[in-house]
Every structure is written in C-alpha cells, then in structure tokens.
Amino acid sequence: MNGIAGVGAYVPRLYLPAEAYREAWDKGGAAGVERVAVPDADEDTLTMATEAGWRALAAADVDPSHIEHLAFATTTPPADEEETTVRLASLLGIPETVPTRQYGGGTRCGAVALAATLDVGGPALVVLADSPEGRPESDEGAGAGAGAAAFVLTADAPLSVESTGEYGTTFPGTRFRRRGHSETESIGITQYERDAYTSAVEGAVTALDAEISDVDAVALTSPDGKLPYRSARAINVSTEQIAAGTVVSQTGDAGAAGPFLGLASALDDGATSALLVGYGGGAGATALLLSASDDVPTRAVLDGDTELSYAEALRRRGTITGKEPEGGGAYVSVPTWRQTIPQRHRLVAGRCLDCETLAFPPEGACANCGSLDGYDTTTLPGDGTVEAATRIGQGGAPPEFVEQQQRAGSFAVAIVAFDGPDGDESVSVPAQVVKSPAGTPAIGDRVRAVPRRIYEQEGVVRYGFKVVPTAADR
C-alpha cells in the first residue's frame, strides 16, 4: 500500500479579515474564522491545484514524468462538466498516458480520493483544491476561503496510512449546492447540522477500529472554526489535538482541501501521527489514521500577505464586476490555442537543429541562423530576468482582459529573458505579471513562471503562465 512521500500546500496570498465582513454586514460572520483566503481574479481551483502539485513533487523529489496515477478532488471545478484532471496533468507535465481520476460531489471527496489511491501503482499524485462560495450575507459566504494541497504517494514513503474508515447517515440539507448554482447553502438549523457532523465523523472514526487518542494532530473538514471542536468528545480527542490540525481560522472554509491544509500544517510543525477526517454534507465521512516513521518532506504556503477591503474581495471574486465589451480583442480559436498548450502550460521551447539557439515558441525560421530545419524540444526551468516592463491601466486592456482588470485593477506586463535549461543562455518571452506586493518589476528583477487563468472566450477558460517577482515569491 502506498504512503505519503511528499506534501505540498498552497493558499492564495490575498485575504479578507473577518472584521471587514462584520463592518460591512453588521453581523458576526463565520464562527472562529479570523480571515479568509481570497483567490485573485486569475486564480481558480485548477491553478491552485497546480501550485500545490508542484510543491508536493519538489518535496518528494519526484519528476512529474514519473507519476503513474493522478487524482484530483474538488467541489468547485472551473467548469461543471469537463475533464479538469486532464488539464491539471498538462499543467504539471504528467504524461498523457497516465490514468487520471476526478472526485467531487461533496467536501469529503478529498479524503475519498486519497483512500482510493492508496493501492494503485506508484508514484501517484493526489491533489485537492476548493474555493467555496456563499451568498454574501450568509454564514457560508462569510467563511468561504480557498486553498489546495497535494500528496505524492509511493510504496516506501515515511508517512503511512494505518487504517481507513467510512460512514454515511442521511441528513439532507446540511450542506448542499443546487444544480446550476455556485453558492453553497444549508437549511440553517444549527443543532441539526451539528448532529449531522458529529454523527458522521464519529461513525467514520469508529470504523477505523484503531486507537486514535494519542495522535499528534486531528485534521477535520472545517466549515467554520467551531464545528470541528464539537466532535472532540465524541471521538475521544482533545481540543489541543484538533487545534494542531486546523487552519480554518486563517484560511476560511477550504472545502475538500480544508483537512489536508490542516494536515500539511501539522506535518510542517513536526507531527508524526495524525487523524484526518473528510466530511460531506448529507452526511458522510471518510477517516484515515496516519503514522510517520521519519520526517515527511513538506512545502506549504498557508499564509496570505496582502489584505483586502470588503469591496476589493467582492471584486476579486467577481461578485461585483462589469462585462467584457462587445467586439474587438484578439480572437484565438480553441483549436489554435490548443496547438500552443505545451508552451503555455510547460514552457516548452525549441533548440535549432543547426545552431542550437533557443526559440520560443519553436516554430518558423531560426532567428539566429535562419534555418528552417526545425527544432529539438526542451523545457525551460521557469525562472528569468525582466528585460522591460510596463503597466496597463484602467481602460487600456484588450477586451479579453477587461473583466480581469475590473476585478483586479491595472496589471503589469514584461519581457522576460527566461533561463535556458543549462543556465548559460536565455530566450525572451512576453508575459503578464501576477499581482503581488512587489508591484511592477524593474529591469533586472528576477521572476518565476506560475500557472494562471489567461482569459475566457467562447465559455472556455484559457490557462497559461504568468510571472511573479522572485522577491514576492512564497
């Protein structure tokens, strides 16, 4: 059975303090939540999943080309119907022949995905990402956060899953999202929801048939900052153990990713044993008991560094925004876009067969020698140096980027000399700069490529790379 060889976690850098919500609505907000992570206008569960996946692969020192199975779990995919996991594999550089599995339907889907991947061939990668929404005035809206976690599974890993348990009992209306809607709801009967949560969690832990009272950390699905602690007595653990595996106060409700962010935090703090329980409204739960024989390599980014006002958070989420103007803009058909996916997803460049000069994209005549003999493909590492930069202000963006500008404001663009694979050469590429505290980069600044939404056209989201200043990297 596979164990966990490396852990990655990613939380957006933007956050909304709970106090800003309370001031806006004159009500308490989500219990026990101090702030919520807010995805930027060009982030979603797929880009966050890619960030977490990269970190897990680096932590485990596993090349993505060696992954033999990929699982992705989310209740908030970019599209209600599409093979999102296939796009994730492309962004991560996982081979097209690798089996992929997608899980959803309820917030315990992350735990289900991990449990289901324990006995497949390895190395395997399990990625969990969520970004719940709620009506702005609701408790669900007040607590809605975001984040992603990823786990590399191998047969000789330091973190083993000792036991798994499942339990389901009917509690309709406790957490659900109607067909065609983006907002999570509940019927709002507090005691009913507590009973559903406690019953399902207790049932799954009992099904483990194992002693769990002495684990270092307990990581539970956390719709708010109080509900996990309601189950402490029922499963015979302390509030200190739950606190060690709970990060909802800083991230908000991260849905299916929530307990895994808590687990990543606990492992990063040195925990050697943990209980993880994924809970889904309705109600069902999946529990996993984990034990480490050695340090578990972990690369986790769990803290935001850029505070938003309430109005700014609504803008970033697209709650208040205008529409793309009619006409104009650069139309790129989906088939044409697809031809450039290796470049946009993985920075695949070419090396001239005659003079070995790098070209990006690898097409047409070599800019150095004029040869038409073609290129050998090579992947750029993703680090580079800014050669030129400017900023596109309000009203200056092409139509396809107007929505992003309405949500996030003006943005920087740069010409970046990306390092070659050998580090002694470079190739210049234009790129949009991700919003960060570092602002518009200066000539000579170092940057790193990151996955982001580029724009949406014909209902299809186009993904590709942007760059973030290394000075603001996390």
PDB file of N, CA, C and O in Angstrom, residues 324-355:
ATOM      1  N   GLU A 324     -17.382  42.014 -20.364  1.00  0.00           N
ATOM      2  CA  GLU A 324     -16.461  42.276 -21.457  1.00  0.00           C
ATOM      3  C   GLU A 324     -17.179  43.047 -22.554  1.00  0.00           C
ATOM      4  O   GLU A 324     -18.297  42.702 -22.924  1.00  0.00           O
ATOM      5  N   PRO A 325     -16.563  44.099 -23.068  1.00  0.00           N
ATOM      6  CA  PRO A 325     -17.209  44.853 -24.129  1.00  0.00           C
ATOM      7  C   PRO A 325     -17.381  44.017 -25.390  1.00  0.00           C
ATOM      8  O   PRO A 325     -16.594  43.105 -25.656  1.00  0.00           O
ATOM      9  N   GLU A 326     -18.412  44.324 -26.155  1.00  0.00           N
ATOM     10  CA  GLU A 326     -18.672  43.605 -27.391  1.00  0.00           C
ATOM     11  C   GLU A 326     -17.660  44.004 -28.455  1.00  0.00           C
ATOM     12  O   GLU A 326     -17.285  45.161 -28.585  1.00  0.00           O
ATOM     13  N   GLY A 327     -17.234  43.025 -29.230  1.00  0.00           N
ATOM     14  CA  GLY A 327     -16.367  43.313 -30.358  1.00  0.00           C
ATOM     15  C   GLY A 327     -14.933  43.573 -29.958  1.00  0.00           C
ATOM     16  O   GLY A 327     -14.597  43.759 -28.798  1.00  0.00           O
ATOM     17  N   GLY A 328     -14.055  43.566 -30.963  1.00  0.00           N
ATOM     18  CA  GLY A 328     -12.649  43.846 -30.708  1.00  0.00           C
ATOM     19  C   GLY A 328     -11.964  42.674 -30.034  1.00  0.00           C
ATOM     20  O   GLY A 328     -12.526  41.604 -29.847  1.00  0.00           O
ATOM     21  N   GLY A 329     -10.736  42.859 -29.648  1.00  0.00           N
ATOM     22  CA  GLY A 329      -9.999  41.822 -28.963  1.00  0.00           C
ATOM     23  C   GLY A 329      -9.366  40.848 -29.934  1.00  0.00           C
ATOM     24  O   GLY A 329      -9.671  40.811 -31.123  1.00  0.00           O
ATOM     25  N   ALA A 330      -8.464  40.065 -29.425  1.00  0.00           N
ATOM     26  CA  ALA A 330      -7.762  39.073 -30.236  1.00  0.00           C
ATOM     27  C   ALA A 330      -8.483  37.742 -30.131  1.00  0.00           C
ATOM     28  O   ALA A 330      -8.413  37.081 -29.102  1.00  0.00           O
ATOM     29  N   TYR A 331      -9.188  37.383 -31.188  1.00  0.00           N
ATOM     30  CA  TYR A 331      -9.886  36.098 -31.173  1.00  0.00           C
ATOM     31  C   TYR A 331      -8.892  34.984 -31.489  1.00  0.00           C
ATOM     32  O   TYR A 331      -8.196  35.022 -32.518  1.00  0.00           O
ATOM     33  N   VAL A 332      -8.815  34.017 -30.616  1.00  0.00           N
ATOM     34  CA  VAL A 332      -7.985  32.833 -30.820  1.00  0.00           C
ATOM     35  C   VAL A 332      -8.883  31.631 -30.630  1.00  0.00           C
ATOM     36  O   VAL A 332      -9.415  31.407 -29.536  1.00  0.00           O
ATOM     37  N   SER A 333      -9.077  30.857 -31.667  1.00  0.00           N
ATOM     38  CA  SER A 333      -9.954  29.696 -31.573  1.00  0.00           C
ATOM     39  C   SER A 333      -9.371  28.667 -30.618  1.00  0.00           C
ATOM     40  O   SER A 333      -8.152  28.613 -30.401  1.00  0.00           O
ATOM     41  N   VAL A 334     -10.242  27.833 -30.062  1.00  0.00           N
ATOM     42  CA  VAL A 334      -9.776  26.797 -29.136  1.00  0.00           C
ATOM     43  C   VAL A 334      -8.788  25.854 -29.820  1.00  0.00           C
ATOM     44  O   VAL A 334      -7.745  25.517 -29.239  1.00  0.00           O
ATOM     45  N   PRO A 335      -9.049  25.379 -31.056  1.00  0.00           N
ATOM     46  CA  PRO A 335      -8.057  24.509 -31.702  1.00  0.00           C
ATOM     47  C   PRO A 335      -6.693  25.184 -31.878  1.00  0.00           C
ATOM     48  O   PRO A 335      -5.650  24.543 -31.703  1.00  0.00           O
ATOM     49  N   THR A 336      -6.700  26.483 -32.203  1.00  0.00           N
ATOM     50  CA  THR A 336      -5.431  27.197 -32.345  1.00  0.00           C
ATOM     51  C   THR A 336      -4.726  27.317 -31.003  1.00  0.00           C
ATOM     52  O   THR A 336      -3.504  27.132 -30.890  1.00  0.00           O
ATOM     53  N   TRP A 337      -5.493  27.646 -29.967  1.00  0.00           N
ATOM     54  CA  TRP A 337      -4.919  27.729 -28.614  1.00  0.00           C
ATOM     55  C   TRP A 337      -4.306  26.397 -28.205  1.00  0.00           C
ATOM     56  O   TRP A 337      -3.212  26.345 -27.638  1.00  0.00           O
ATOM     57  N   ARG A 338      -5.007  25.322 -28.525  1.00  0.00           N
ATOM     58  CA  ARG A 338      -4.534  24.000 -28.123  1.00  0.00           C
ATOM     59  C   ARG A 338      -3.148  23.700 -28.708  1.00  0.00           C
ATOM     60  O   ARG A 338      -2.328  23.032 -28.066  1.00  0.00           O
ATOM     61  N   GLN A 339      -2.871  24.189 -29.904  1.00  0.00           N
ATOM     62  CA  GLN A 339      -1.582  23.928 -30.526  1.00  0.00           C
ATOM     63  C   GLN A 339      -0.429  24.518 -29.718  1.00  0.00           C
ATOM     64  O   GLN A 339       0.709  24.061 -29.826  1.00  0.00           O
ATOM     65  N   THR A 340      -0.714  25.527 -28.909  1.00  0.00           N
ATOM     66  CA  THR A 340       0.344  26.184 -28.129  1.00  0.00           C
ATOM     67  C   THR A 340       0.338  25.772 -26.659  1.00  0.00           C
ATOM     68  O   THR A 340       1.052  26.373 -25.850  1.00  0.00           O
ATOM     69  N   ILE A 341      -0.450  24.762 -26.299  1.00  0.00           N
ATOM     70  CA  ILE A 341      -0.533  24.344 -24.895  1.00  0.00           C
ATOM     71  C   ILE A 341       0.826  23.938 -24.325  1.00  0.00           C
ATOM     72  O   ILE A 341       1.146  24.283 -23.172  1.00  0.00           O
ATOM     73  N   PRO A 342       1.689  23.196 -25.044  1.00  0.00           N
ATOM     74  CA  PRO A 342       2.996  22.878 -24.447  1.00  0.00           C
ATOM     75  C   PRO A 342       3.781  24.114 -24.027  1.00  0.00           C
ATOM     76  O   PRO A 342       4.472  24.092 -23.009  1.00  0.00           O
ATOM     77  N   GLN A 343       3.667  25.194 -24.807  1.00  0.00           N
ATOM     78  CA  GLN A 343       4.376  26.423 -24.448  1.00  0.00           C
ATOM     79  C   GLN A 343       3.680  27.125 -23.284  1.00  0.00           C
ATOM     80  O   GLN A 343       4.325  27.576 -22.338  1.00  0.00           O
ATOM     81  N   ARG A 344       2.362  27.219 -23.337  1.00  0.00           N
ATOM     82  CA  ARG A 344       1.615  27.958 -22.322  1.00  0.00           C
ATOM     83  C   ARG A 344       1.580  27.230 -20.976  1.00  0.00           C
ATOM     84  O   ARG A 344       1.573  27.861 -19.924  1.00  0.00           O
ATOM     85  N   HIS A 345       1.524  25.906 -21.012  1.00  0.00           N
ATOM     86  CA  HIS A 345       1.435  25.138 -19.767  1.00  0.00           C
ATOM     87  C   HIS A 345       2.800  24.794 -19.181  1.00  0.00           C
ATOM     88  O   HIS A 345       2.972  24.793 -17.962  1.00  0.00           O
ATOM     89  N   ARG A 346       3.762  24.453 -20.053  1.00  0.00           N
ATOM     90  CA  ARG A 346       5.010  23.875 -19.538  1.00  0.00           C
ATOM     91  C   ARG A 346       6.269  24.572 -20.054  1.00  0.00           C
ATOM     92  O   ARG A 346       7.369  24.064 -19.869  1.00  0.00           O
ATOM     93  N   LEU A 347       6.129  25.700 -20.749  1.00  0.00           N
ATOM     94  CA  LEU A 347       7.270  26.455 -21.258  1.00  0.00           C
ATOM     95  C   LEU A 347       8.177  25.583 -22.127  1.00  0.00           C
ATOM     96  O   LEU A 347       9.408  25.564 -21.967  1.00  0.00           O
ATOM     97  N   VAL A 348       7.566  24.844 -23.044  1.00  0.00           N
ATOM     98  CA  VAL A 348       8.341  24.009 -23.956  1.00  0.00           C
ATOM     99  C   VAL A 348       8.896  24.879 -25.086  1.00  0.00           C
ATOM    100  O   VAL A 348       8.147  25.450 -25.873  1.00  0.00           O
ATOM    101  N   ALA A 349      10.214  25.008 -25.130  1.00  0.00           N
ATOM    102  CA  ALA A 349      10.899  25.792 -26.157  1.00  0.00           C
ATOM    103  C   ALA A 349      11.515  24.847 -27.181  1.00  0.00           C
ATOM    104  O   ALA A 349      11.338  23.629 -27.126  1.00  0.00           O
ATOM    105  N   GLY A 350      12.238  25.431 -28.146  1.00  0.00           N
ATOM    106  CA  GLY A 350      12.926  24.624 -29.150  1.00  0.00           C
ATOM    107  C   GLY A 350      14.381  25.015 -29.252  1.00  0.00           C
ATOM    108  O   GLY A 350      14.757  26.156 -28.947  1.00  0.00           O
ATOM    109  N   ARG A 351      15.196  24.061 -29.668  1.00  0.00           N
ATOM    110  CA  ARG A 351      16.615  24.337 -29.904  1.00  0.00           C
ATOM    111  C   ARG A 351      16.914  24.064 -31.378  1.00  0.00           C
ATOM    112  O   ARG A 351      16.656  22.965 -31.875  1.00  0.00           O
ATOM    113  N   CYS A 352      17.372  25.078 -32.080  1.00  0.00           N
ATOM    114  CA  CYS A 352      17.628  24.973 -33.508  1.00  0.00           C
ATOM    115  C   CYS A 352      18.539  23.779 -33.813  1.00  0.00           C
ATOM    116  O   CYS A 352      19.586  23.589 -33.174  1.00  0.00           O
ATOM    117  N   LEU A 353      18.137  22.978 -34.794  1.00  0.00           N
ATOM    118  CA  LEU A 353      18.913  21.789 -35.147  1.00  0.00           C
ATOM    119  C   LEU A 353      20.261  22.151 -35.764  1.00  0.00           C
ATOM    120  O   LEU A 353      21.200  21.332 -35.740  1.00  0.00           O
ATOM    121  N   ASP A 354      20.376  23.382 -36.295  1.00  0.00           N
ATOM    122  CA  ASP A 354      21.635  23.776 -36.929  1.00  0.00           C
ATOM    123  C   ASP A 354      22.573  24.510 -35.983  1.00  0.00           C
ATOM    124  O   ASP A 354      23.753  24.151 -35.858  1.00  0.00           O
ATOM    125  N   CYS A 355      22.052  25.558 -35.292  1.00  0.00           N
ATOM    126  CA  CYS A 355      22.950  26.379 -34.463  1.00  0.00           C
ATOM    127  C   CYS A 355      22.701  26.247 -32.966  1.00  0.00           C
ATOM    128  O   CYS A 355      23.404  26.858 -32.162  1.00  0.00           O
TER     129      CYS A 355
END
